[in-house]
Short mmCIF file of C-alpha atoms and ligand atoms in Angstrom, two decimals:
data_model
loop_
_atom_site.label_atom_id
_atom_site.label_comp_id
_atom_site.label_asym_id
_atom_site.label_seq_id
_atom_site.Cartn_x
_atom_site.Cartn_y
_atom_site.Cartn_z
CA MET A 255 74.87 83.06 99.92
CA LYS A 256 72.55 81.87 102.70
CA THR A 257 70.76 84.80 104.30
CA LEU A 258 68.03 85.53 106.84
CA ASN A 259 65.36 85.04 104.19
CA ASP A 260 66.30 81.36 103.89
CA ILE A 261 65.16 80.64 107.43
CA ASN A 262 61.86 80.99 109.24
CA PHE A 263 62.82 81.97 112.76
CA LYS A 264 59.42 81.19 114.30
CA GLY A 265 60.04 79.65 117.73
CA LYS A 266 63.80 79.61 117.12
CA LYS A 267 66.59 81.21 119.11
CA ALA A 268 69.12 83.03 116.98
CA VAL A 269 72.64 83.61 118.32
CA ILE A 270 73.80 86.73 116.48
CA ARG A 271 77.39 88.00 116.36
CA VAL A 272 77.04 91.76 116.03
CA ASP A 273 79.64 94.50 116.04
CA PHE A 274 78.53 96.72 118.92
CA ASN A 275 82.04 98.03 119.45
CA VAL A 276 80.71 101.58 119.82
CA PRO A 277 82.36 104.66 121.31
CA LEU A 278 81.34 105.67 124.87
CA ASP A 279 81.85 108.99 126.67
CA GLU A 280 83.16 109.29 130.24
CA ASP A 281 79.66 108.68 131.61
CA PHE A 282 79.50 105.46 129.55
CA LYS A 283 76.86 106.89 127.19
CA VAL A 284 77.01 105.71 123.58
CA THR A 285 78.22 108.63 121.43
CA ASP A 286 77.74 107.02 118.02
CA THR A 287 74.86 104.57 117.55
CA ASN A 288 75.60 103.74 113.89
CA ARG A 289 76.74 100.19 114.49
CA ILE A 290 73.71 99.32 116.60
CA GLU A 291 71.38 100.84 114.03
CA ALA A 292 73.19 98.97 111.26
CA ALA A 293 72.40 95.62 112.93
CA SER A 294 68.82 96.46 113.82
CA ALA A 295 67.33 95.27 110.51
CA THR A 296 68.64 91.77 111.14
CA ILE A 297 67.41 91.70 114.73
CA LYS A 298 63.97 93.07 113.89
CA LYS A 299 63.46 90.60 111.06
CA ILE A 300 64.05 87.69 113.46
CA LEU A 301 61.75 89.17 116.11
CA THR A 302 59.04 89.77 113.51
CA ASP A 303 59.29 86.11 112.53
CA ALA A 304 58.49 85.35 116.21
CA GLY A 305 62.01 84.21 116.95
CA SER A 306 64.17 85.33 119.85
CA VAL A 307 67.62 86.88 119.75
CA ILE A 308 70.83 86.38 121.70
CA LEU A 309 73.30 89.17 120.97
CA MET A 310 77.04 88.64 121.22
CA SER A 311 79.67 91.33 120.70
CA HIS A 312 83.01 92.63 121.84
CA LEU A 313 83.64 96.16 123.09
CA GLY A 314 87.09 97.71 123.06
CA ARG A 315 90.23 95.82 123.97
CA PRO A 316 89.76 94.77 127.60
CA LYS A 317 92.48 92.92 129.47
CA GLY A 318 90.26 90.42 131.22
CA ARG A 319 87.09 91.61 132.96
CA GLU A 320 87.09 95.41 133.01
CA GLU A 321 83.96 97.22 134.13
CA LYS A 322 84.46 100.09 131.69
CA TYR A 323 84.18 97.68 128.76
CA SER A 324 81.00 96.00 130.00
CA LEU A 325 78.25 95.73 127.42
CA LYS A 326 75.78 96.71 130.14
CA HIS A 327 76.57 100.31 129.12
CA ILE A 328 74.88 99.85 125.77
CA VAL A 329 71.80 97.88 126.83
CA ASP A 330 69.53 100.94 127.15
CA THR A 331 70.57 102.41 123.81
CA THR A 332 70.01 99.05 122.12
CA SER A 333 66.57 98.77 123.75
CA GLU A 334 65.64 102.23 122.44
CA ILE A 335 66.79 101.45 118.91
CA LEU A 336 65.01 98.09 118.79
CA GLY A 337 61.90 99.21 120.64
CA VAL A 338 62.25 96.10 122.84
CA LYS A 339 63.55 95.91 126.40
CA VAL A 340 66.85 94.08 126.05
CA LYS A 341 67.76 91.64 128.83
CA PHE A 342 71.34 91.42 129.99
CA VAL A 343 73.46 88.80 131.75
CA GLU A 344 76.82 89.69 133.23
CA ASP A 345 78.61 86.82 131.55
CA SER A 346 79.05 85.28 128.11
CA ILE A 347 78.96 81.60 129.09
CA GLY A 348 78.01 79.59 132.20
CA SER A 349 74.89 78.53 134.05
CA GLU A 350 73.35 81.98 134.45
CA VAL A 351 73.65 82.58 130.71
CA GLU A 352 72.26 79.15 129.88
CA GLU A 353 69.28 79.74 132.17
CA ALA A 354 68.54 83.15 130.63
CA ALA A 355 68.80 81.75 127.11
CA LYS A 356 66.54 78.81 127.98
CA ASN A 357 63.85 81.12 129.35
CA LEU A 358 63.95 83.51 126.40
CA GLN A 359 60.53 83.84 124.74
CA PRO A 360 59.68 84.66 121.11
CA GLY A 361 60.11 88.41 120.53
CA GLU A 362 62.65 88.77 123.36
CA VAL A 363 66.28 89.88 123.16
CA LEU A 364 69.14 88.87 125.44
CA MET A 365 72.56 90.50 125.37
CA LEU A 366 75.62 88.67 126.63
CA GLU A 367 78.61 90.27 128.34
CA ASN A 368 81.67 91.41 126.32
CA LEU A 369 83.09 88.30 124.67
CA ARG A 370 86.62 89.61 125.02
CA PHE A 371 86.43 89.30 128.80
CA TYR A 372 87.43 85.73 127.90
CA LYS A 373 90.80 85.26 126.23
CA GLU A 374 89.23 82.21 124.57
CA GLU A 375 87.30 84.52 122.23
CA GLU A 376 90.28 85.90 120.32
CA ALA A 377 92.13 82.58 120.64
CA GLY A 378 89.30 80.94 118.68
CA ASP A 379 88.82 78.37 121.44
CA LYS A 380 86.57 75.50 120.38
CA ASP A 381 85.15 74.79 123.78
CA PHE A 382 84.18 78.44 124.31
CA ALA A 383 82.60 78.54 120.84
CA LYS A 384 80.66 75.36 121.60
CA LYS A 385 79.26 76.86 124.78
CA LEU A 386 78.11 79.95 122.91
CA ALA A 387 76.63 77.76 120.18
CA SER A 388 74.66 75.71 122.69
CA LEU A 389 72.54 78.79 123.50
CA GLY A 390 70.66 78.92 120.19
CA ASP A 391 69.24 77.05 117.22
CA VAL A 392 70.59 79.26 114.43
CA TYR A 393 73.85 81.21 114.08
CA VAL A 394 73.74 84.59 112.36
CA ASN A 395 76.89 86.58 111.64
CA ASP A 396 76.23 90.28 111.11
CA ALA A 397 79.59 91.62 112.29
CA PHE A 398 81.51 92.67 109.19
CA GLY A 399 84.06 94.62 111.24
CA THR A 400 85.42 91.37 112.73
CA ALA A 401 84.79 89.03 109.78
CA HIS A 402 88.53 88.97 109.03
CA ARG A 403 89.26 87.42 112.43
CA ALA A 404 89.00 83.70 113.16
CA HIS A 405 87.67 84.28 116.65
CA ALA A 406 85.39 81.90 118.57
CA SER A 407 82.20 83.95 117.98
CA THR A 408 82.97 85.08 114.43
CA THR A 409 84.19 81.84 112.84
CA ILE A 410 84.70 78.79 115.05
CA ILE A 411 81.10 78.81 116.34
CA ALA A 412 79.79 78.19 112.81
CA ASP A 413 81.12 74.62 112.96
CA TYR A 414 78.42 73.82 115.50
CA PHE A 415 75.66 74.84 113.09
CA PRO A 416 76.31 72.67 110.03
CA GLU A 417 73.06 73.75 108.35
CA ASP A 418 71.61 76.57 110.39
CA LYS A 419 74.07 79.42 109.82
CA VAL A 420 73.37 82.52 107.78
CA PHE A 421 74.63 86.00 106.97
CA GLY A 422 72.81 88.88 108.61
CA GLU A 423 71.58 91.74 106.41
CA LEU A 424 74.55 94.00 107.05
CA LEU A 425 77.15 91.37 106.25
CA ALA A 426 75.19 90.27 103.17
CA LYS A 427 75.10 93.89 101.97
CA GLU A 428 78.87 94.25 102.38
CA ILE A 429 79.53 91.09 100.36
CA ASP A 430 76.99 92.07 97.72
CA SER A 431 78.47 95.58 97.32
CA LEU A 432 81.95 94.23 96.81
CA ASP A 433 80.67 91.68 94.31
CA LYS A 434 79.03 94.52 92.39
CA VAL A 435 82.43 96.16 92.10
CA LEU A 436 84.81 93.26 91.59
CA LYS A 437 82.67 90.46 90.13
CA ASN A 438 79.43 91.49 88.42
CA SER A 439 80.47 95.03 87.62
CA GLU A 440 79.16 97.24 84.89
CA LYS A 441 81.99 98.75 82.82
CA PRO A 442 83.87 101.03 82.80
CA VAL A 443 85.12 100.21 86.29
CA THR A 444 87.31 102.77 88.07
CA ALA A 445 89.23 102.35 91.30
CA VAL A 446 90.52 105.39 93.15
CA LEU A 447 93.33 104.55 95.51
CA GLY A 448 94.74 107.21 97.77
CA GLY A 449 96.20 107.32 101.25
CA SER A 450 99.72 107.63 102.44
CA LYS A 451 101.73 104.62 101.37
CA VAL A 452 102.19 102.31 98.40
CA SER A 453 103.30 99.56 100.78
CA SER A 454 99.95 99.38 102.58
CA LYS A 455 97.98 99.28 99.30
CA ILE A 456 100.16 97.09 97.12
CA THR A 457 98.13 93.89 97.56
CA VAL A 458 94.93 95.80 96.84
CA ILE A 459 96.41 97.30 93.67
CA GLU A 460 97.64 93.91 92.46
CA ASN A 461 94.27 92.28 93.09
CA ILE A 462 92.17 94.93 91.38
CA LEU A 463 94.33 95.35 88.26
CA ASP A 464 92.48 92.37 86.76
CA LYS A 465 89.12 93.94 87.49
CA VAL A 466 89.26 97.62 86.59
CA ASP A 467 89.51 99.71 83.43
CA HIS A 468 90.86 102.83 85.16
CA LEU A 469 93.06 103.25 88.19
CA ILE A 470 93.32 106.69 89.74
CA ILE A 471 96.25 106.98 92.12
CA GLY A 472 96.37 109.88 94.56
CA GLY A 473 97.45 110.94 98.03
CA GLY A 474 100.91 110.42 99.43
CA MET A 475 101.38 107.29 97.30
CA THR A 476 101.66 109.49 94.23
CA PHE A 477 105.20 110.61 94.96
CA THR A 478 106.76 107.15 95.00
CA PHE A 479 105.42 106.71 91.46
CA ILE A 480 106.52 110.17 90.30
CA LYS A 481 110.03 109.84 91.72
CA ALA A 482 110.38 106.37 90.21
CA GLN A 483 109.60 107.94 86.83
CA GLY A 484 112.33 110.53 87.32
CA GLY A 485 110.20 113.43 88.63
CA LYS A 486 111.30 115.96 91.28
CA ILE A 487 109.11 115.57 94.36
CA GLY A 488 110.79 118.00 96.77
CA ASP A 489 110.15 116.98 100.38
CA SER A 490 106.96 115.00 99.62
CA ILE A 491 106.36 111.70 101.38
CA CYS A 492 108.01 108.85 99.47
CA GLU A 493 108.95 105.21 100.00
CA ASP A 494 112.27 104.98 98.20
CA ASP A 495 112.45 101.22 98.51
CA LYS A 496 109.10 100.89 96.72
CA GLN A 497 110.10 102.74 93.55
CA GLU A 498 110.90 99.55 91.68
CA LEU A 499 107.52 98.14 92.73
CA ALA A 500 105.78 101.29 91.53
CA LEU A 501 107.32 100.87 88.06
CA GLU A 502 106.31 97.20 88.03
CA ILE A 503 102.71 98.18 88.86
CA LEU A 504 102.67 100.62 85.95
CA GLU A 505 104.04 97.92 83.62
CA LYS A 506 101.49 95.38 84.79
CA ALA A 507 98.67 97.88 84.38
CA LYS A 508 99.77 98.58 80.82
CA ALA A 509 99.91 94.86 80.02
CA LYS A 510 96.38 94.46 81.35
CA ASN A 511 95.08 97.50 79.48
CA VAL A 512 94.31 99.39 82.67
CA GLN A 513 94.62 103.15 82.25
CA VAL A 514 96.49 104.65 85.19
CA HIS A 515 95.79 108.28 86.09
CA LEU A 516 98.26 110.00 88.40
CA PRO A 517 97.98 113.63 89.52
CA VAL A 518 99.61 116.08 87.09
CA ASP A 519 99.71 118.96 89.58
CA VAL A 520 99.62 119.30 93.35
CA VAL A 521 99.05 121.81 96.10
CA ALA A 522 102.54 122.01 97.62
CA ALA A 523 103.20 123.38 101.10
CA ASP A 524 106.39 124.64 102.74
CA ALA A 525 105.56 122.69 105.93
CA PHE A 526 103.29 119.87 107.07
CA LYS A 527 100.74 122.14 108.72
CA ASN A 528 97.41 123.70 107.84
CA ASP A 529 98.61 127.31 107.72
CA ALA A 530 101.76 126.58 105.73
CA LYS A 531 102.48 128.66 102.61
CA THR A 532 101.14 126.93 99.50
CA GLN A 533 101.57 126.96 95.75
CA VAL A 534 100.22 124.82 92.91
CA VAL A 535 103.03 123.16 90.97
CA ASP A 536 103.49 120.36 88.44
CA VAL A 537 103.66 117.05 90.25
CA ASP A 538 107.14 116.30 88.86
CA LYS A 539 108.61 119.75 89.52
CA ILE A 540 108.13 120.24 93.24
CA PRO A 541 110.88 122.54 94.58
CA ASP A 542 113.09 121.43 97.45
CA GLY A 543 111.62 122.48 100.81
CA TRP A 544 108.05 121.94 99.51
CA GLN A 545 105.80 118.90 99.79
CA GLY A 546 102.68 117.87 97.87
CA LEU A 547 99.74 117.65 100.27
CA ASP A 548 96.73 117.67 97.94
CA ALA A 549 95.77 117.09 94.32
CA GLY A 550 95.88 120.23 92.14
CA PRO A 551 93.11 121.68 89.91
CA LYS A 552 94.28 120.11 86.62
CA SER A 553 94.49 116.70 88.27
CA LEU A 554 90.97 117.10 89.60
CA GLU A 555 89.69 118.02 86.11
CA ASN A 556 91.26 114.82 84.75
CA PHE A 557 89.86 112.69 87.57
CA LYS A 558 86.43 114.20 87.09
CA GLU A 559 86.36 113.19 83.44
CA VAL A 560 87.26 109.59 84.29
CA ILE A 561 84.80 109.36 87.18
CA LEU A 562 81.87 110.78 85.24
CA LYS A 563 82.19 108.20 82.49
CA SER A 564 82.49 105.30 84.95
CA LYS A 565 79.63 102.94 85.71
CA THR A 566 81.30 101.34 88.73
CA ILE A 567 83.55 103.16 91.19
CA LEU A 568 85.59 101.92 94.12
CA TRP A 569 87.15 104.50 96.41
CA ASN A 570 89.79 103.70 99.00
CA GLY A 571 91.99 106.37 100.51
CA PRO A 572 91.99 110.20 100.49
CA LEU A 573 93.59 112.32 97.75
CA GLY A 574 95.37 114.56 100.23
CA VAL A 575 95.85 115.35 103.88
CA PHE A 576 92.10 115.86 104.34
CA GLU A 577 92.43 116.19 108.12
CA MET A 578 93.80 119.70 107.46
CA GLU A 579 91.19 122.02 106.00
CA ASN A 580 93.54 123.60 103.48
CA PHE A 581 94.45 120.24 101.97
CA ALA A 582 90.99 118.65 102.01
CA LYS A 583 89.75 120.11 98.72
CA GLY A 584 90.93 117.25 96.47
CA THR A 585 89.25 114.64 98.64
CA ILE A 586 86.02 116.65 98.88
CA GLU A 587 85.93 117.33 95.13
CA LEU A 588 86.58 113.69 94.35
CA GLY A 589 83.69 112.78 96.67
CA ASN A 590 81.49 115.25 94.78
CA PHE A 591 82.44 113.73 91.39
CA ILE A 592 81.63 110.25 92.68
CA ALA A 593 78.34 111.56 94.09
CA GLU A 594 77.49 113.03 90.68
CA ALA A 595 78.34 109.79 88.88
CA THR A 596 76.26 107.86 91.41
CA GLU A 597 73.30 110.14 90.84
CA LYS A 598 73.60 109.38 87.12
CA GLY A 599 73.36 105.67 87.82
CA ALA A 600 76.88 104.46 88.61
CA PHE A 601 77.45 102.10 91.53
CA SER A 602 79.92 103.51 94.06
CA LEU A 603 81.54 101.72 96.97
CA VAL A 604 83.66 103.53 99.54
CA GLY A 605 85.63 101.30 101.83
CA GLY A 606 88.70 100.26 103.68
CA GLY A 607 89.91 103.02 105.94
CA ASP A 608 90.28 106.76 105.85
CA SER A 609 88.07 107.51 102.84
CA VAL A 610 85.13 106.31 104.96
CA ALA A 611 86.06 108.87 107.63
CA ALA A 612 86.35 111.50 104.89
CA VAL A 613 82.93 110.86 103.31
CA LYS A 614 81.34 110.96 106.75
CA GLN A 615 83.14 114.16 107.74
CA PHE A 616 82.13 115.93 104.52
CA GLY A 617 78.49 114.74 104.54
CA LEU A 618 78.92 112.68 101.38
CA GLU A 619 77.84 109.36 102.85
CA PRO A 620 74.19 109.47 101.68
CA LYS A 621 75.35 110.24 98.14
CA MET A 622 77.38 107.04 97.75
CA SER A 623 75.77 103.71 96.79
CA TYR A 624 77.42 101.97 99.73
CA VAL A 625 79.87 102.95 102.45
CA SER A 626 81.51 99.97 104.07
CA THR A 627 81.34 99.52 107.85
CA GLY A 628 84.54 97.51 108.24
CA GLY A 629 87.97 99.08 107.71
CA GLY A 630 90.36 96.15 108.02
CA ALA A 631 87.81 93.61 106.82
CA MET A 632 87.06 95.57 103.63
CA LEU A 633 90.75 96.09 102.94
CA GLU A 634 91.34 92.35 103.16
CA MET A 635 88.43 91.68 100.81
CA LEU A 636 89.86 94.19 98.35
CA GLU A 637 93.14 92.30 98.61
CA GLY A 638 91.27 89.24 97.35
CA LYS A 639 91.45 87.34 100.64
CA THR A 640 88.66 85.07 101.79
CA LEU A 641 87.63 86.24 105.24
CA PRO A 642 87.33 83.43 107.81
CA GLY A 643 84.01 84.74 109.15
CA ILE A 644 82.52 84.67 105.67
CA ALA A 645 84.04 81.33 104.66
CA ALA A 646 82.68 79.73 107.85
CA ILE A 647 79.12 80.43 106.74
CA GLN A 648 79.65 79.70 103.06
CA ASN A 649 81.01 76.22 103.89
CA ALA A 650 77.53 74.95 104.71
P1 AMP B 842 95.70 105.39 104.46
O1 AMP B 842 95.46 105.03 105.89
O2 AMP B 842 96.85 104.65 103.83
O3 AMP B 842 94.45 105.36 103.63
O4 AMP B 842 96.23 106.88 104.48
C1 AMP B 842 95.45 107.93 104.92
C2 AMP B 842 96.33 109.08 105.31
O5 AMP B 842 97.08 109.50 104.20
C3 AMP B 842 95.56 110.27 105.77
O6 AMP B 842 95.79 110.45 107.14
C4 AMP B 842 96.12 111.41 104.94
O7 AMP B 842 96.40 112.56 105.72
C5 AMP B 842 97.40 110.84 104.41
N1 AMP B 842 97.83 111.50 103.17
C6 AMP B 842 97.11 111.68 102.05
N2 AMP B 842 97.79 112.38 101.15
C7 AMP B 842 98.99 112.68 101.70
C8 AMP B 842 100.13 113.41 101.26
N3 AMP B 842 100.16 113.96 100.04
N4 AMP B 842 101.16 113.52 102.10
C9 AMP B 842 101.13 112.95 103.32
N5 AMP B 842 100.08 112.24 103.80
C10 AMP B 842 99.02 112.11 102.99
#
């Protein structure tokens, strides 16, 4: 894996693809600076080497050139975070951009306009990528959130830097964390998969069955498994056409010696709302008119035991409808168990969707070994896919 440390940036111009797709309020002020902060280590390292930096990003989903999606709105925030006055050009390619890049001095930072103002970006247009590439000497990809897209600035551009292309610190950390879980993991390895549907997680489950010792299944997915095994699930969410698949997964897990842990009890509600009436019932005896919306206390005891003896933990998907306070307990408790295991030395990775939102919401983020920054990208990596943005740099 070629990283920043393999290059001395002195006197060089680095074109960096970052993910500055940050939320803005109605006055165009950045409301969450996480993504800019996450890329700052990479940028600062290059500046400290006496290199200069050209930042490229997308923002939102503009249809052509739309003022509200201009990256000019985030220039000041980026300057504050970097401690360097960031220069800005109102275009991504063209003579003005070329001039600004040419005049860039060591220690200086230039930000280009939203790449998605050009349809060529998402189309992966070679000519557009070549023009971006011509601005610098080295290509750095630090945008994990778009690494699963073969866009001009995330993938195609790398072709124009046969030698001089590297992973930024953030992207390197994402790859390294996943390797710690799926490749060089310390056993026992446990994956917790929750969320709403079997169908959206099936490829992940199939890919990780070869890599884990324990698989905890929770959330809405549970009920497809329970019904397939002949249980009564009341009005709980279920994908009837995936029952066969659920049984196949259980068979495969058995053949591979993976221990599967499903909830044994649930918090059932008489409606899908926070103030519904609730009762704790066995997972396979849910009365009609009731639906399981969170893991029950016995299930949590079982999960705790598994988590606390694990040395490597992957968590993807909530154990219940955590957006509603009364059904968030399972997800919070699970987060606490993983935090405890992590404190005792386990490696924990949270990634790929709603569990990231949950750990942030419940203040658990600092207690995990690593919380992924890319939803879709992490999910695809968990599915065993090679991401184009990563492959483009590895094929040096
Ligand atoms: P996913 O995007 O597949 O990770 O699913 C996350 C969503 O699953 C969250 O919005 C949860 O509210 C939802 N979810 C979790 N458990 C249940 C459940 N028992 N019934 C319905 N939805 C659930």
